[in-house]
Amino acid sequence: DGRTKRLKAGDTLAEVIGTPHNGKNTGKVPLKIAVFYAGNTELKNTILCP
């Protein structure tokens, strides 16, 4: 839908499922991110877009 969300150090977010999305670091210092996946072996957590 074209929305942009800017995050700062310490912010959190819930990643969407079933919707193509991406992210990029627009800052001047390297980005560090911690990702936690919760799911099961029947549900894919990554689907490549054409």
JSON list of C-alpha atoms in Angstrom, two decimals:
[
{"chain": "A", "resi": 1, "resn": "ASP", "atom": "CA", "xyz": [0.00, 0.00, 0.00]},
{"chain": "A", "resi": 2, "resn": "GLY", "atom": "CA", "xyz": [3.07, 2.26, -0.20]},
{"chain": "A", "resi": 3, "resn": "ARG", "atom": "CA", "xyz": [3.21, 3.19, 3.47]},
{"chain": "A", "resi": 4, "resn": "THR", "atom": "CA", "xyz": [6.55, 4.04, 5.10]},
{"chain": "A", "resi": 5, "resn": "LYS", "atom": "CA", "xyz": [7.40, 3.51, 8.75]},
{"chain": "A", "resi": 6, "resn": "ARG", "atom": "CA", "xyz": [10.52, 5.00, 10.31]},
{"chain": "A", "resi": 7, "resn": "LEU", "atom": "CA", "xyz": [11.95, 3.31, 13.38]},
{"chain": "A", "resi": 8, "resn": "LYS", "atom": "CA", "xyz": [14.52, 4.50, 15.89]},
{"chain": "A", "resi": 9, "resn": "ALA", "atom": "CA", "xyz": [16.81, 2.59, 18.23]},
{"chain": "A", "resi": 10, "resn": "GLY", "atom": "CA", "xyz": [14.80, 0.44, 20.63]},
{"chain": "A", "resi": 11, "resn": "ASP", "atom": "CA", "xyz": [11.60, 0.41, 18.54]},
{"chain": "A", "resi": 12, "resn": "THR", "atom": "CA", "xyz": [9.85, -2.88, 17.83]},
{"chain": "A", "resi": 13, "resn": "LEU", "atom": "CA", "xyz": [7.48, -4.05, 15.14]},
{"chain": "A", "resi": 14, "resn": "ALA", "atom": "CA", "xyz": [5.46, -7.10, 14.21]},
{"chain": "A", "resi": 15, "resn": "GLU", "atom": "CA", "xyz": [6.31, -8.22, 10.71]},
{"chain": "A", "resi": 16, "resn": "VAL", "atom": "CA", "xyz": [3.39, -8.81, 8.36]},
{"chain": "A", "resi": 17, "resn": "ILE", "atom": "CA", "xyz": [2.57, -12.22, 6.91]},
{"chain": "A", "resi": 18, "resn": "GLY", "atom": "CA", "xyz": [1.27, -12.80, 3.39]},
{"chain": "A", "resi": 19, "resn": "THR", "atom": "CA", "xyz": [2.11, -9.29, 2.14]},
{"chain": "A", "resi": 20, "resn": "PRO", "atom": "CA", "xyz": [5.24, -8.41, 0.16]},
{"chain": "A", "resi": 21, "resn": "HIS", "atom": "CA", "xyz": [7.36, -5.93, 2.12]},
{"chain": "A", "resi": 22, "resn": "ASN", "atom": "CA", "xyz": [10.95, -4.80, 2.55]},
{"chain": "A", "resi": 23, "resn": "GLY", "atom": "CA", "xyz": [13.11, -2.59, 4.69]},
{"chain": "A", "resi": 24, "resn": "LYS", "atom": "CA", "xyz": [16.26, -0.54, 4.34]},
{"chain": "A", "resi": 25, "resn": "ASN", "atom": "CA", "xyz": [18.64, 1.37, 6.57]},
{"chain": "A", "resi": 26, "resn": "THR", "atom": "CA", "xyz": [18.54, 5.07, 5.68]},
{"chain": "A", "resi": 27, "resn": "GLY", "atom": "CA", "xyz": [20.83, 6.04, 8.57]},
{"chain": "A", "resi": 28, "resn": "LYS", "atom": "CA", "xyz": [24.56, 6.71, 8.60]},
{"chain": "A", "resi": 29, "resn": "VAL", "atom": "CA", "xyz": [25.55, 3.86, 10.96]},
{"chain": "A", "resi": 30, "resn": "PRO", "atom": "CA", "xyz": [25.23, 0.11, 10.37]},
{"chain": "A", "resi": 31, "resn": "LEU", "atom": "CA", "xyz": [21.89, -1.41, 11.36]},
{"chain": "A", "resi": 32, "resn": "LYS", "atom": "CA", "xyz": [21.68, -4.14, 13.99]},
{"chain": "A", "resi": 33, "resn": "ILE", "atom": "CA", "xyz": [18.44, -6.09, 14.14]},
{"chain": "A", "resi": 34, "resn": "ALA", "atom": "CA", "xyz": [17.23, -9.02, 16.24]},
{"chain": "A", "resi": 35, "resn": "VAL", "atom": "CA", "xyz": [14.58, -11.20, 14.62]},
{"chain": "A", "resi": 36, "resn": "PHE", "atom": "CA", "xyz": [12.48, -13.84, 16.38]},
{"chain": "A", "resi": 37, "resn": "TYR", "atom": "CA", "xyz": [10.34, -16.26, 14.40]},
{"chain": "A", "resi": 38, "resn": "ALA", "atom": "CA", "xyz": [7.44, -18.13, 15.95]},
{"chain": "A", "resi": 39, "resn": "GLY", "atom": "CA", "xyz": [5.55, -20.64, 13.89]},
{"chain": "A", "resi": 40, "resn": "ASN", "atom": "CA", "xyz": [5.56, -24.27, 12.93]},
{"chain": "A", "resi": 41, "resn": "THR", "atom": "CA", "xyz": [7.02, -26.56, 10.29]},
{"chain": "A", "resi": 42, "resn": "GLU", "atom": "CA", "xyz": [3.80, -26.39, 8.24]},
{"chain": "A", "resi": 43, "resn": "LEU", "atom": "CA", "xyz": [3.90, -22.59, 7.74]},
{"chain": "A", "resi": 44, "resn": "LYS", "atom": "CA", "xyz": [6.49, -20.89, 5.51]},
{"chain": "A", "resi": 45, "resn": "ASN", "atom": "CA", "xyz": [7.97, -17.74, 7.02]},
{"chain": "A", "resi": 46, "resn": "THR", "atom": "CA", "xyz": [9.56, -16.58, 3.74]},
{"chain": "A", "resi": 47, "resn": "ILE", "atom": "CA", "xyz": [7.86, -16.47, 0.36]},
{"chain": "A", "resi": 48, "resn": "LEU", "atom": "CA", "xyz": [9.86, -15.03, -2.55]},
{"chain": "A", "resi": 49, "resn": "CYS", "atom": "CA", "xyz": [8.10, -12.48, -4.75]},
{"chain": "A", "resi": 50, "resn": "PRO", "atom": "CA", "xyz": [8.43, -12.70, -8.52]}
]
